[in-house]
Amino acid sequence: MKFKNKFLFVVILSALFSGCYDYRKPSEFTVKIIETSDVHGTIFNYDFILDTILNSSLSQVQSYVNQQRKEYEVVLLDNGDILQGQPVVYYFNYQNTTDSHIVSRVYNFMQYDAMTIGNHDIETGSKTYDKLVKEFKFPILAANAVRKDNGEPYFKPYTIIERAGYKIAVLGLITPKIPEWLPEELWKEMEFKDMIETAQKWVPVIQQNEKPDLLVGLFHAGFDYTYANSDETTYKNENASVLVAKKVSGFDIIFIGHDHQTWNEKVINSEGKEVRILGPIDNAKQIAEATISFKKSLFGKNTREIETQIIPIKNYPTDSTFDKTFMNDYNEVKTYVSKPIGNFTHPLCSQDALFGPSDFMELIHTIQLEISKADVSIAASQSFNSCIDNGPVYIRDMFKLFRYENFLYTITLSGAEIKNYLEYSYGNWFNDMKTDNDFLMIYELDEDGNPKINEKSTVADLKNMFFNFDVAGGLKYTVDISKPKNQKITIFSLANGKKFHMDSLYTVAMNSYRGNGGGGLLTYGAGISKEDIVKRRIQSTDVDLRFCAIQWIEENNVINTDFKPDWHIIPQSWWRKAVESDKKLLNLKN
């Protein structure tokens, strides 16, 4: 064989043998990376709580993925929070624990390549998430969830996924705020490190040891690092995804979750390079997709183009093979949630709890007080707009009362701490009304001082999360909406008529999320240090509060749900008028 151009021949040989040209890789190659996140048990297109058909599900995601696999190489990732939400996952978390978990069987069937664990997955307890580690045919990731005994990651820190010789590195991170939300019993072998520091540790390791063609972040953390009064200097920031993208060079794409919002953004890192940030909303309503087109040249000048999009799932049918494969599971769980457990004399609606005293919250207080025998109960509605009809009550209805699996805590608070706690709650909830024409609740405002209307939901955005609007049971008190923040609450007595003293100690029932400092009401409101919160706990149930509520209703059978709340809002004429206008802003019926 003769070459006319000896110089070109030498260059080609040099490129081949120096490693600049990898003959194992095609010169042009396209791969699609698809992410689901915050699925919360929406495996089937059926809501086991409301007994209705849904227009989103993993079955529909499977239809889309199958379609893409016919044309492209696909990498399928999940970003956590699958194990809480719908009763189907609750059932396999705690009821049917002998069979392999439905999530492991579904994800293996769908051929997922990796998953980062979420805070609601940790909340199910080590028996559940350890079981999934064993049953999954792919790794669970979380580089910053490390073992207390040796500092090594509890889950895998990263994984390498190969397609056509191209190496895709996926680094997993979880929001580090878990100790502020969840009982230590659920994560007792772990501690959670700062996301930025962890990425700074592992990215050089990945680059040096693996030399990937693409570096992907799979972070169960949100986009807005200013959430909950945080900023870019906040250590262990709950939503540090963008901060990692900016401060830790090397990432090409970061898939996010946790905040249940749609993201398809670009940020510039410390080297001036572009990083794509993608995240879908919850309950399998969307998927995030990145299409990467690789091109390589003979001389090592490899290029890649990245296109990103968010895809709604509602337009895709369920996958018939998927549905047939898991039909027995579907029927088993439907039978479970359809079991009657008692009867209610009057209907309950959670939307009433948004605006003031409600029978919905009084039932929760009644359950918490009777189970715990505490002096006071504190709770917030976990459902924005759910109703339980009068008549027969079923297991499915308990998921409206208690959305997630929390324990019931009993803690000690002084009278002053209870008052300050309630002042904080109502101060973030109710406006300081000057006239009866003002709005009742606190909204995000536009430049003209009017409530902002969300473009997606077409309703006004509340400034603070409704599930942090705590009310008390077992107390007689008023909330004066004409008074400024921290001056709204007047407590008269305990509900049984006994005097209430600011310097006395009381036993208080609340769920474990709140009892561990979730929402900041114990810290910012009651003024208790994070270290002291744990010391206040007197007792805890050993099973979740929802399970306790099911047992309580079964024992009492017929429950008179026509309650007479012991707290009131004044001036009542202002309150009634404001409720009417606020319901229109939130598109809620009277």
Short mmCIF file of N, CA and C in Angstrom, two decimals, residues 377-380 411 413-428 467-472 486 489 491 508-511 513-515 517-528:
data_model
loop_
_atom_site.label_atom_id
_atom_site.label_comp_id
_atom_site.label_asym_id
_atom_site.label_seq_id
_atom_site.Cartn_x
_atom_site.Cartn_y
_atom_site.Cartn_z
N SER A 377 -53.17 20.07 70.22
CA SER A 377 -52.80 19.49 68.93
C SER A 377 -52.49 20.62 67.95
N ILE A 378 -51.47 20.44 67.15
CA ILE A 378 -51.14 21.41 66.12
C ILE A 378 -51.00 20.67 64.79
N ALA A 379 -51.61 21.23 63.75
CA ALA A 379 -51.56 20.57 62.43
C ALA A 379 -51.95 21.57 61.35
N ALA A 380 -51.61 21.21 60.12
CA ALA A 380 -52.02 21.97 58.93
C ALA A 380 -52.62 21.00 57.93
N ILE A 411 -44.64 16.50 72.07
CA ILE A 411 -43.50 17.28 72.54
C ILE A 411 -43.97 18.24 73.63
N LEU A 413 -44.03 22.15 75.03
CA LEU A 413 -43.88 23.57 74.72
C LEU A 413 -44.45 24.38 75.86
N SER A 414 -43.86 25.52 76.12
CA SER A 414 -44.45 26.43 77.10
C SER A 414 -45.62 27.18 76.48
N GLY A 415 -46.42 27.81 77.31
CA GLY A 415 -47.53 28.59 76.80
C GLY A 415 -47.06 29.69 75.87
N ALA A 416 -45.96 30.35 76.22
CA ALA A 416 -45.42 31.42 75.38
C ALA A 416 -44.94 30.88 74.04
N GLU A 417 -44.32 29.69 74.05
CA GLU A 417 -43.85 29.10 72.80
C GLU A 417 -45.01 28.72 71.90
N ILE A 418 -46.09 28.22 72.48
CA ILE A 418 -47.28 27.90 71.68
C ILE A 418 -47.83 29.17 71.04
N LYS A 419 -47.93 30.24 71.82
CA LYS A 419 -48.45 31.50 71.26
C LYS A 419 -47.54 32.01 70.14
N ASN A 420 -46.24 32.00 70.37
CA ASN A 420 -45.32 32.48 69.34
C ASN A 420 -45.36 31.61 68.09
N TYR A 421 -45.52 30.32 68.29
CA TYR A 421 -45.66 29.37 67.19
C TYR A 421 -46.87 29.76 66.33
N LEU A 422 -48.01 29.99 66.99
CA LEU A 422 -49.23 30.35 66.26
C LEU A 422 -49.11 31.73 65.61
N GLU A 423 -48.45 32.66 66.28
CA GLU A 423 -48.25 33.98 65.68
C GLU A 423 -47.47 33.85 64.37
N TYR A 424 -46.46 33.00 64.37
CA TYR A 424 -45.66 32.79 63.17
C TYR A 424 -46.49 32.17 62.05
N SER A 425 -47.29 31.18 62.42
CA SER A 425 -48.13 30.52 61.42
C SER A 425 -49.11 31.49 60.79
N TYR A 426 -49.88 32.17 61.62
CA TYR A 426 -50.90 33.08 61.08
C TYR A 426 -50.28 34.33 60.46
N GLY A 427 -49.09 34.72 60.93
CA GLY A 427 -48.41 35.87 60.34
C GLY A 427 -47.95 35.62 58.93
N ASN A 428 -47.70 34.36 58.59
CA ASN A 428 -47.32 33.99 57.22
C ASN A 428 -48.53 33.60 56.37
N PHE A 467 -49.37 24.21 53.31
CA PHE A 467 -49.18 23.11 54.26
C PHE A 467 -48.36 23.53 55.47
N ASN A 468 -48.01 24.82 55.54
CA ASN A 468 -47.39 25.37 56.75
C ASN A 468 -48.33 26.30 57.51
N PHE A 469 -49.62 26.28 57.14
CA PHE A 469 -50.61 27.10 57.84
C PHE A 469 -51.18 26.27 58.99
N ASP A 470 -50.46 26.26 60.10
CA ASP A 470 -50.83 25.43 61.24
C ASP A 470 -51.90 26.09 62.09
N VAL A 471 -52.83 25.27 62.57
CA VAL A 471 -53.84 25.71 63.53
C VAL A 471 -53.76 24.79 64.74
N ALA A 472 -54.34 25.24 65.85
CA ALA A 472 -54.28 24.47 67.09
C ALA A 472 -55.65 23.92 67.44
N ASN A 486 -47.45 39.12 64.59
CA ASN A 486 -46.99 38.85 65.96
C ASN A 486 -47.88 39.46 67.04
N ILE A 489 -52.76 36.87 67.89
CA ILE A 489 -53.29 35.74 68.65
C ILE A 489 -53.60 36.12 70.10
N ILE A 491 -54.99 33.88 73.35
CA ILE A 491 -55.37 32.56 73.86
C ILE A 491 -56.09 32.75 75.19
N VAL A 508 -47.87 18.73 73.51
CA VAL A 508 -48.41 19.14 72.22
C VAL A 508 -48.21 18.02 71.21
N ALA A 509 -49.28 17.65 70.52
CA ALA A 509 -49.24 16.61 69.49
C ALA A 509 -49.05 17.26 68.13
N MET A 510 -48.13 16.74 67.34
CA MET A 510 -47.90 17.21 65.97
C MET A 510 -47.23 16.11 65.18
N ASN A 511 -47.29 16.21 63.86
CA ASN A 511 -46.65 15.16 63.06
C ASN A 511 -45.14 15.29 63.08
N TYR A 513 -42.89 15.50 60.75
CA TYR A 513 -42.29 16.52 59.87
C TYR A 513 -42.18 17.84 60.62
N ARG A 514 -43.26 18.23 61.26
CA ARG A 514 -43.26 19.48 62.00
C ARG A 514 -42.43 19.35 63.28
N GLY A 515 -42.51 18.17 63.90
CA GLY A 515 -41.81 17.95 65.16
C GLY A 515 -40.31 17.86 65.02
N GLY A 517 -38.83 20.10 62.98
CA GLY A 517 -38.46 21.45 62.56
C GLY A 517 -38.91 21.82 61.17
N GLY A 518 -39.61 20.91 60.47
CA GLY A 518 -40.08 21.19 59.12
C GLY A 518 -40.97 22.42 59.06
N GLY A 519 -40.71 23.30 58.08
CA GLY A 519 -41.48 24.51 57.93
C GLY A 519 -41.00 25.67 58.78
N GLY A 520 -40.10 25.38 59.72
CA GLY A 520 -39.52 26.44 60.54
C GLY A 520 -40.39 26.99 61.63
N LEU A 521 -41.56 26.38 61.89
CA LEU A 521 -42.45 26.94 62.90
C LEU A 521 -41.92 26.77 64.33
N LEU A 522 -41.23 25.66 64.58
CA LEU A 522 -40.65 25.48 65.92
C LEU A 522 -39.41 26.36 66.11
N THR A 523 -38.64 26.54 65.04
CA THR A 523 -37.41 27.33 65.16
C THR A 523 -37.70 28.82 65.06
N TYR A 524 -38.20 29.27 63.91
CA TYR A 524 -38.46 30.69 63.71
C TYR A 524 -39.67 31.18 64.51
N GLY A 525 -40.66 30.31 64.69
CA GLY A 525 -41.85 30.71 65.42
C GLY A 525 -41.70 30.62 66.92
N ALA A 526 -41.56 29.39 67.42
CA ALA A 526 -41.46 29.17 68.86
C ALA A 526 -40.11 29.57 69.42
N GLY A 527 -39.11 29.73 68.54
CA GLY A 527 -37.80 30.18 68.98
C GLY A 527 -36.96 29.10 69.63
N ILE A 528 -37.17 27.85 69.23
CA ILE A 528 -36.43 26.73 69.80
C ILE A 528 -35.28 26.37 68.88
#
